[in-house]
Coordinates of C-alpha atoms and ligand atoms in Angstrom, one line a residue:
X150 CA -251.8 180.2 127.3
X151 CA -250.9 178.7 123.7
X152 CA -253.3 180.9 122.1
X153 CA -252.3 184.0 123.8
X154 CA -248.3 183.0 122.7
X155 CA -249.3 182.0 119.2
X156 CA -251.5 185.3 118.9
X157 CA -248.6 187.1 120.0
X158 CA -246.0 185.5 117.6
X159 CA -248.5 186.8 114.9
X160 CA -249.1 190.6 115.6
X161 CA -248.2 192.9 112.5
X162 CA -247.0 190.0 110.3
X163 CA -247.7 189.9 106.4
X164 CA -250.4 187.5 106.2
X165 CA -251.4 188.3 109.7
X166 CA -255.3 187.5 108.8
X167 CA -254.5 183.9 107.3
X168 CA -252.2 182.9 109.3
X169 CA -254.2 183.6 112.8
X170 CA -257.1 181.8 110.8
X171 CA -254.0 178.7 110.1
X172 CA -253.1 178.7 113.8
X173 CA -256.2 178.6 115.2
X174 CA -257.3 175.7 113.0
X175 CA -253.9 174.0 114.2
X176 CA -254.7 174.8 117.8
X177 CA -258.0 173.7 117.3
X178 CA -256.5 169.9 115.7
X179 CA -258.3 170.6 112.3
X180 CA -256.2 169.7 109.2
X181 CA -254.9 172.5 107.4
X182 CA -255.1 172.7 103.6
X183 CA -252.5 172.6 101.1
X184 CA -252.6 176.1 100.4
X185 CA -251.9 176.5 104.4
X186 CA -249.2 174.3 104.3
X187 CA -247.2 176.9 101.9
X188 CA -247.9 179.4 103.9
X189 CA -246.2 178.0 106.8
X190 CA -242.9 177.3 104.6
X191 CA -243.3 180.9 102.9
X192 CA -244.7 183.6 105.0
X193 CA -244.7 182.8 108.7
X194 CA -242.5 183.9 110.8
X195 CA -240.3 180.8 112.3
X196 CA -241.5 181.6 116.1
X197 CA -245.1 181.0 115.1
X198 CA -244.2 177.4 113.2
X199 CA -241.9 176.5 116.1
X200 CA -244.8 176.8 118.7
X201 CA -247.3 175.4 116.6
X202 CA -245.4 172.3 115.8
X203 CA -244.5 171.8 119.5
X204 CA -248.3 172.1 120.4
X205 CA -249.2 169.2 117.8
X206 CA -246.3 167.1 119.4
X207 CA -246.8 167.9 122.8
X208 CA -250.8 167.1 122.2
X209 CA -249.7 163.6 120.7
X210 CA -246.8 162.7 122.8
X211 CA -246.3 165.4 125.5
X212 CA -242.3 164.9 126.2
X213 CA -242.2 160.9 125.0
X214 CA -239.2 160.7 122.2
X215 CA -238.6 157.6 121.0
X216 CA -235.5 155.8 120.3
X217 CA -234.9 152.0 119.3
X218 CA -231.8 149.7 119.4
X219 CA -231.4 148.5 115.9
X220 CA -228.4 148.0 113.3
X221 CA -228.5 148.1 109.7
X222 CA -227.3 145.6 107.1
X223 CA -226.5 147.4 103.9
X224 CA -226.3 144.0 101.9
X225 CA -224.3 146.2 98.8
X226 CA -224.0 149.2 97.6
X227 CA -223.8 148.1 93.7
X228 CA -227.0 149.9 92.4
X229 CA -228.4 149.4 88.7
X230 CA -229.7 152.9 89.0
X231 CA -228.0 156.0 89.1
X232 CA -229.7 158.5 91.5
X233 CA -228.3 161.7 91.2
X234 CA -228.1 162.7 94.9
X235 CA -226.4 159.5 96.3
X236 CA -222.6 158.9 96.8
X237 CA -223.2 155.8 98.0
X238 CA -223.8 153.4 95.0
X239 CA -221.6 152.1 92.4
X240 CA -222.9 150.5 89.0
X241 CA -222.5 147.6 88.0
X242 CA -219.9 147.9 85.9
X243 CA -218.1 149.2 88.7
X244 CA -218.7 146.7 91.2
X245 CA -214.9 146.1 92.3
X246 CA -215.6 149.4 93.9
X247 CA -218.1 148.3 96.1
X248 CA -219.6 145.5 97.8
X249 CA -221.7 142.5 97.8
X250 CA -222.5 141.1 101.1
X251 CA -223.3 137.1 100.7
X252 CA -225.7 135.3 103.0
X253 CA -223.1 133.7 105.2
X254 CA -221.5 137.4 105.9
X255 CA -225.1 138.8 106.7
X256 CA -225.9 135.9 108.9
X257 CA -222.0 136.8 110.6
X258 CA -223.6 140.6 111.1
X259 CA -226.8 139.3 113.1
X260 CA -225.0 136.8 114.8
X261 CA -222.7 139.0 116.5
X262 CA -225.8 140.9 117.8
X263 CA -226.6 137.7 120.1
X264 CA -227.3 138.1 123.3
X265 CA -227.5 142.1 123.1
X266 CA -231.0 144.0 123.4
X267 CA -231.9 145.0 119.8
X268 CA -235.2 144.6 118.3
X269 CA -234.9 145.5 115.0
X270 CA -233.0 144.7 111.9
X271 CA -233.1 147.5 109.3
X272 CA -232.1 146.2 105.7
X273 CA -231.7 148.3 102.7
X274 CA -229.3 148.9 100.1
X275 CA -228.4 149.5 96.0
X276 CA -230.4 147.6 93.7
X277 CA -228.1 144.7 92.9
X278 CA -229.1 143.0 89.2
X279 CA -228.0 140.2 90.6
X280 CA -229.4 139.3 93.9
X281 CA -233.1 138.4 93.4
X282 CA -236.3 138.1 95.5
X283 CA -235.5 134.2 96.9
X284 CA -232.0 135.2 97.3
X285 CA -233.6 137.8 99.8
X286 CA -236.7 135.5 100.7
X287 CA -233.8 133.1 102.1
X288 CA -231.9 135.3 104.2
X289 CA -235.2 136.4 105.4
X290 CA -236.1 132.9 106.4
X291 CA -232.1 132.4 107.7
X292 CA -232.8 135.9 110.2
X293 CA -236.1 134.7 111.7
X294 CA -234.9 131.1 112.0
X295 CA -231.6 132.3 113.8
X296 CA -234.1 135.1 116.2
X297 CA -237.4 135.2 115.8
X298 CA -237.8 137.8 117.9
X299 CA -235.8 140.2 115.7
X300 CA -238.2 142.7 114.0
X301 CA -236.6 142.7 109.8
X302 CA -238.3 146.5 108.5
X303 CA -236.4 146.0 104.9
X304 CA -236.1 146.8 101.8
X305 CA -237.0 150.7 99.6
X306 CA -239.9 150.5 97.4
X307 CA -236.9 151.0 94.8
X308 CA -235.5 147.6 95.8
X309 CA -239.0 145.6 95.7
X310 CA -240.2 147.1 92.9
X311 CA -237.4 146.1 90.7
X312 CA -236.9 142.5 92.8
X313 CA -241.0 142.0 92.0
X314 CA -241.2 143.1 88.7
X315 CA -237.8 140.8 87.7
X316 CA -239.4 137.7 89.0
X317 CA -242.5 138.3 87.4
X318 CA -244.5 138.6 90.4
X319 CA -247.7 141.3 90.9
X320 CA -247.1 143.4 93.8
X321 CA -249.3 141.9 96.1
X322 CA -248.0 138.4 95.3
X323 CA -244.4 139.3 95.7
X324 CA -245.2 141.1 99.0
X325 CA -246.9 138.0 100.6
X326 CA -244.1 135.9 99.6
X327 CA -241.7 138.0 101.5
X328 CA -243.9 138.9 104.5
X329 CA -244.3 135.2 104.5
X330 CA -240.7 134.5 104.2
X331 CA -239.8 136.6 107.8
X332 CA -240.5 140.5 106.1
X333 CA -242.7 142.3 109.2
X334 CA -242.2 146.0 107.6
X335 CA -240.9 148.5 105.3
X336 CA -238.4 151.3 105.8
X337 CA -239.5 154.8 103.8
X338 CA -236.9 154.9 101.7
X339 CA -236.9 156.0 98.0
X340 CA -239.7 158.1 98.1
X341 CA -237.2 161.2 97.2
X342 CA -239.8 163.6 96.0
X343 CA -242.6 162.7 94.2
X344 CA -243.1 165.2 91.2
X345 CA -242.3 163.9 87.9
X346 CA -240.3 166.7 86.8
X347 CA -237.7 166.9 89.7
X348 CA -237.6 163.1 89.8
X349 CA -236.6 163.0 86.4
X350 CA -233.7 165.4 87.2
X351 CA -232.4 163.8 90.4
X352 CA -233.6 160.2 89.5
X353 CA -235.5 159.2 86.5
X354 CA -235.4 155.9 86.0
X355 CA -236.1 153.9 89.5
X356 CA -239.9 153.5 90.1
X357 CA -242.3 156.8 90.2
X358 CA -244.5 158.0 92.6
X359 CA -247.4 155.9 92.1
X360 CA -245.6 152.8 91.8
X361 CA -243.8 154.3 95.6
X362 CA -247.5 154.6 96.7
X363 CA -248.7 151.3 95.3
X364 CA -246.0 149.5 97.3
X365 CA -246.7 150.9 100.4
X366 CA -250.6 150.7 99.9
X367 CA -250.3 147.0 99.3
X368 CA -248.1 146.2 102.1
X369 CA -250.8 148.3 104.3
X370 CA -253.4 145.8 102.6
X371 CA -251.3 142.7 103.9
X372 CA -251.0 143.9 107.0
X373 CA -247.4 145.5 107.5
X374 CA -246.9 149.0 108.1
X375 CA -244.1 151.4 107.0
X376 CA -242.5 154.6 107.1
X377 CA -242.5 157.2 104.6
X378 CA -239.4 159.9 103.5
X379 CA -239.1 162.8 101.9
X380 CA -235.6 164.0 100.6
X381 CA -235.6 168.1 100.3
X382 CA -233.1 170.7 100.1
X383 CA -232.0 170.3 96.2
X384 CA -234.0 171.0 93.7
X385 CA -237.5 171.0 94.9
X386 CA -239.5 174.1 96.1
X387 CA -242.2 174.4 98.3
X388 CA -244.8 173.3 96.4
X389 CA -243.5 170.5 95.6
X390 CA -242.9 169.6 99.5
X391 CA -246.5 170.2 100.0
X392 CA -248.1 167.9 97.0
X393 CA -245.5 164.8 98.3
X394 CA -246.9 165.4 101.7
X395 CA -249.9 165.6 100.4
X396 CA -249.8 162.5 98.7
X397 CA -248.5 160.6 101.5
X398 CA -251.1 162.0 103.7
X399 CA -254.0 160.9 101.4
X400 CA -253.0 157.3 101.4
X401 CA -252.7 157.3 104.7
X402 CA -255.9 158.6 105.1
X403 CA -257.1 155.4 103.5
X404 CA -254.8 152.6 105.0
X405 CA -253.3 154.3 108.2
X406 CA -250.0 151.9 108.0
X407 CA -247.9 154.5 108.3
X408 CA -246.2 155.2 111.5
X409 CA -243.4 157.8 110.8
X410 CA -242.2 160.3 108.4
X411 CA -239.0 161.3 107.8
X412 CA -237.6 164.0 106.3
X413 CA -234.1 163.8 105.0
X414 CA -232.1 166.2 104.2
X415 CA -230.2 166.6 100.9
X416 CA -226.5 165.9 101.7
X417 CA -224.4 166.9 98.9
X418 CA -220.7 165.6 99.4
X419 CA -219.2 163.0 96.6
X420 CA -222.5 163.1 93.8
X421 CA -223.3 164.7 90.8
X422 CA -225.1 167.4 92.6
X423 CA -222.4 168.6 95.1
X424 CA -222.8 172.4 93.2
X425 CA -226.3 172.2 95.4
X426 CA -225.8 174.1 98.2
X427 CA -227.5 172.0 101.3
X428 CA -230.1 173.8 103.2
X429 CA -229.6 175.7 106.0
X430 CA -229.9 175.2 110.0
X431 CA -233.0 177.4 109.9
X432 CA -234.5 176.0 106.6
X433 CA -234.4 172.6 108.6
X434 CA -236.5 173.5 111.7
X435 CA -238.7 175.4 109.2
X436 CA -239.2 171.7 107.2
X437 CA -239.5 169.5 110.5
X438 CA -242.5 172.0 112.0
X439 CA -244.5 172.8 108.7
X440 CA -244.2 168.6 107.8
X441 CA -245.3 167.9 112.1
X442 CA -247.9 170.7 111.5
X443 CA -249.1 169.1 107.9
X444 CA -248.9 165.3 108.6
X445 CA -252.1 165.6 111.0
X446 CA -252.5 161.3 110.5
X447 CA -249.3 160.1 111.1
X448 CA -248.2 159.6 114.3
X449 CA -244.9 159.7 114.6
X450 CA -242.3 162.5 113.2
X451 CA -237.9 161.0 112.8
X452 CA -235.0 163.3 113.1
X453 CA -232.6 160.6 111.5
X454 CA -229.6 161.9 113.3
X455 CA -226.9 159.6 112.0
X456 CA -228.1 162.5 108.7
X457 CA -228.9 165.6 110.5
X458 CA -225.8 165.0 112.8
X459 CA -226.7 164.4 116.3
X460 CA -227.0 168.2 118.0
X461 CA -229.2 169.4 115.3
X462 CA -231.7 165.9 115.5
X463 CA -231.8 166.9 119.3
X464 CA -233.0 170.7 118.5
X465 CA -235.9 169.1 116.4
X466 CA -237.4 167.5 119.5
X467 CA -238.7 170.8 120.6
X468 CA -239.6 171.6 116.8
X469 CA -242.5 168.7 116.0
X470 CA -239.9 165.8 116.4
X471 CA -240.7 162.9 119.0
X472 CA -238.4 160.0 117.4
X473 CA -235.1 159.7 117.2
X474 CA -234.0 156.6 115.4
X475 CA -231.7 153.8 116.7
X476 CA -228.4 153.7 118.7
X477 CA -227.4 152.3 114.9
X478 CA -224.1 150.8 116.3
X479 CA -221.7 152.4 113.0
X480 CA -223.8 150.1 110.7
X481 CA -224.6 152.6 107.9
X482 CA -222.4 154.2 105.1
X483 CA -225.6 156.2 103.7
X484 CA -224.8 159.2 105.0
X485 CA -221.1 159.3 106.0
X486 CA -220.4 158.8 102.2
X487 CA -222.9 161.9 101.2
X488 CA -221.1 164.0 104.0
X489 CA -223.3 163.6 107.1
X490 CA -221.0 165.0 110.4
X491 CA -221.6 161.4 111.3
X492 CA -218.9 160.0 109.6
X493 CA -219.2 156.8 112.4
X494 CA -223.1 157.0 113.3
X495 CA -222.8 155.0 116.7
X496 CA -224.5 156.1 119.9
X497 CA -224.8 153.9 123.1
X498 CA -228.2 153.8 124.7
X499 CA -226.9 156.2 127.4
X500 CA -225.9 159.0 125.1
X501 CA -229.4 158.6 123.1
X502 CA -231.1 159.0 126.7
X503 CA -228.8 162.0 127.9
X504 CA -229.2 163.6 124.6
X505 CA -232.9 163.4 124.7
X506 CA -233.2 164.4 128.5
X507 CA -230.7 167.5 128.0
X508 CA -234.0 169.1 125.9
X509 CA -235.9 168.4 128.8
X510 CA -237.8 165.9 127.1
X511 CA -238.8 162.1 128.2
X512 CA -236.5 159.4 126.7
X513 CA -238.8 155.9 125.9
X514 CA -236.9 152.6 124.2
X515 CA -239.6 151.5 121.8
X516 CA -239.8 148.3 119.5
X517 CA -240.4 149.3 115.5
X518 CA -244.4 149.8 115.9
X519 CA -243.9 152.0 119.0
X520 CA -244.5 149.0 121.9
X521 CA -242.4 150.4 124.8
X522 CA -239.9 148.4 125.3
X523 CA -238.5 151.0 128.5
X524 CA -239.4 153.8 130.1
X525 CA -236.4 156.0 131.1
X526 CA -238.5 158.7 132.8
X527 CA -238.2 162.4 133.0
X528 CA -234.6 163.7 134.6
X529 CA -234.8 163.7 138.4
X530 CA -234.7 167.3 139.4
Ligands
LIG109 O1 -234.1 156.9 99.7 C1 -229.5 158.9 99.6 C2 -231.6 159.0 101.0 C3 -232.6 157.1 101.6 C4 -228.7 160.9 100.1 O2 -237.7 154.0 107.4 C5 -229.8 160.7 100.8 O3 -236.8 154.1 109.4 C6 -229.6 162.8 101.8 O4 -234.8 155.8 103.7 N1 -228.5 163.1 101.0 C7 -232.5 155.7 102.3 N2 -230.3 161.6 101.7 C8 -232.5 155.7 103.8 C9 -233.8 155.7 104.4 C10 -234.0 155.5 105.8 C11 -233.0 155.8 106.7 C12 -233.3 155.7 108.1 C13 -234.5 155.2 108.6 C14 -235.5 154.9 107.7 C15 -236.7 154.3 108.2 C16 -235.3 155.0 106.3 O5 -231.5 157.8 101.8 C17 -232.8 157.2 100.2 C18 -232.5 158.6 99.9 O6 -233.7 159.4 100.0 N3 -230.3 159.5 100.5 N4 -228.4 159.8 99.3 C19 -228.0 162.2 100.2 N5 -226.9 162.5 99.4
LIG110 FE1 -229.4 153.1 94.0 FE2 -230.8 153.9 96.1 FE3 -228.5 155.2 95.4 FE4 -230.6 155.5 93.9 S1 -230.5 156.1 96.1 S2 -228.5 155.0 93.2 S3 -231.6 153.5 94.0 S4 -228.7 153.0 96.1

């Protein structure tokens, strides 16, 4: 049945021959190849990607989308770099702009989660000069001794590489002392895009690719897991898409600690690049499919909605998507401040389910490394 629709999608297409040779690898579970992977973002017709992205998901998870009940701490937005893409951080020298959370307000912010069901704590913010690894190592040690129970995934590979490298620690020794200090795993922030020549246009002086790599790798070695992102839709093209997938893809092969990509989409309001026109509706589904198609190792794909806005995060779950992020509780400024629709990113638990279930798909509360917590069940028919 598959076949016969994907064969169908393909008749009379440029690049008929490759592509049916593409899909039935795909259909077949057998990774496809770099120079595959741009053919999906470049010659194939959006019908075909759509159906082969929802046959990997469906294979993996059938209708299962995940959701989690988290909230974010965003301890400040004061940032010693100066990414071109973000409208969210200030420098230093302007830090009466912005803000610096201190341990007694973060402790405030998990405190008044007491008693409600949230497993995770996400934590992740500007690179303060200020604030160093045992400031962070403390508030670590605060959170767990105030709930163990609460899951901390924190910090961008920008934020521990500088934190690391300013107290002098190797990667693997500042690593232990955080996972030791209450850290269980890392978000996949700061990834951006991996080639050197677009990151030194959008954000050439926070840590490179293999240093992004490195972090992750190590953290693997220790024991945690992570995510991984990718930011697209400015000044990338697809081949650059492909060799950061790629990348990510190759490592994983080697320390499978990944559990999710994310692909997030360039947001241009308030930055120096607001002349770069965001990406379009289409050019979205086309990114979420080709990366659910490509990523054959991880095993989960996110549609961060509180980004993508909520209605187009809930048309990715029939285009490769099976996760769906956190009810979030209006506890990021990320994305409002770069011009997300979300400009309050809050959802209860019963909107996340009905939003899931209106796609026809299965709505499952997990913990951050996919436990389920609940099973909400198809929608009685
Ligand atoms: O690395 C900043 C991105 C990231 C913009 O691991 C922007 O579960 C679009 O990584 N347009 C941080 N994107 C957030 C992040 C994240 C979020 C949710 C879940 C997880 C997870 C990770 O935000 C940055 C950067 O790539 N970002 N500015 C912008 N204008
Ligand atoms: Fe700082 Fe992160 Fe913004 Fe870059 S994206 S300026 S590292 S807060």
């Amino acid at each position: 049945m598959e076949r016969e629709a994907v064969l169908a999608a393909m008749e009379g297409v440029v690049a008929e021959k490759e592509l049916r040779k593409l899909a039935e690898k795909v259909l077949a579970g057998t990774r496809i190849t770099p120079n595959e992977g741009l053919l999906l973002f470049e010659k194939a017709p959006i019908a075909l990607v759509g159906m082969l992205a929802n046959y990997v998901r469906e294979r993996l998870h059938r209708h299962t989308t995940y959701f989690n009940r988290n909230f974010h701490i965003e301890p400040t937005n004061v940032c010693v770099f100066a990414c071109h893409f973000c409208s969210y951080s200030r420098l230093y020298a302007h830090r009466e702009e912005g803000w610096e959370l201190d341990a007694q307000r973060m402790m405030d912010i998990v405190k008044s989660y007491d008693g409600q069901p949230v497993t995770e704590v996400h934590i992740v913010g500007g690179v303060h000069p200020k604030l160093d690894i045992h400031f962070f190592a403390q508030l670590l040690r605060q959170i767990k001794a105030h709930r163990p129970d609460l899951h901390i995934k924190g910090f961008t590979a920008v934020e521990l590489d500088y934190m690391i490298r300013k107290a002098k620690m190797s990667r693997t020794e500042g690593l232990s002392y955080l996972h030791d200090a209450g850290l269980d795993s890392l978000p996949g922030g700061g990834a951006e895009i991996f080639d050197p020549e677009v990151r030194e246009k959008i954000c050439a002086d926070k840590v490179d690719a293999a240093g992004w790599l490195d972090i992750h790798e190590t953290a693997h070695s220790l024991g945690m897991h992570s995510n991984a992102t990718m930011l697209y839709g400015h000044l990338e093209d697809y081949r650059h898409r492909i060799s950061h997938m790629e990348q990510l893809r190759a490592l994983q092969d080697r320390s499978r600690g990944f559990n999710t990509f994310i692909p997030l989409k360039f947001r241009n309001k308030d930055n120096d690049m607001k002349d770069v026109s965001e990406t379009t509706l289409l050019e979205d589904i086309r990114m979420y499919a080709v990366a659910r198609i490509y990523m054959d190792n991880f095993p989960h794909l996110k549609a961060y909605w509180p980004m993508l806005g909520r209605q187009n995060a809930q048309l990715m779950l029939s285009f490769g998507v099976n996760d769906i992020d956190g009810t979030i509780d209006d506890t990021t400024k990320i994305y409002s401040m770069a011009g997300s629709e979300e400009q309050t990113p809050s959802m209860s638990t019963e909107e996340l389910v009905q939003l899931i279930r209106q796609v026809g798909r299965r709505p499952v509360e997990r913990d951050t490394l996919y436990h389920i917590v609940k099973d909400y069940g198809l929608q009685a028919v």
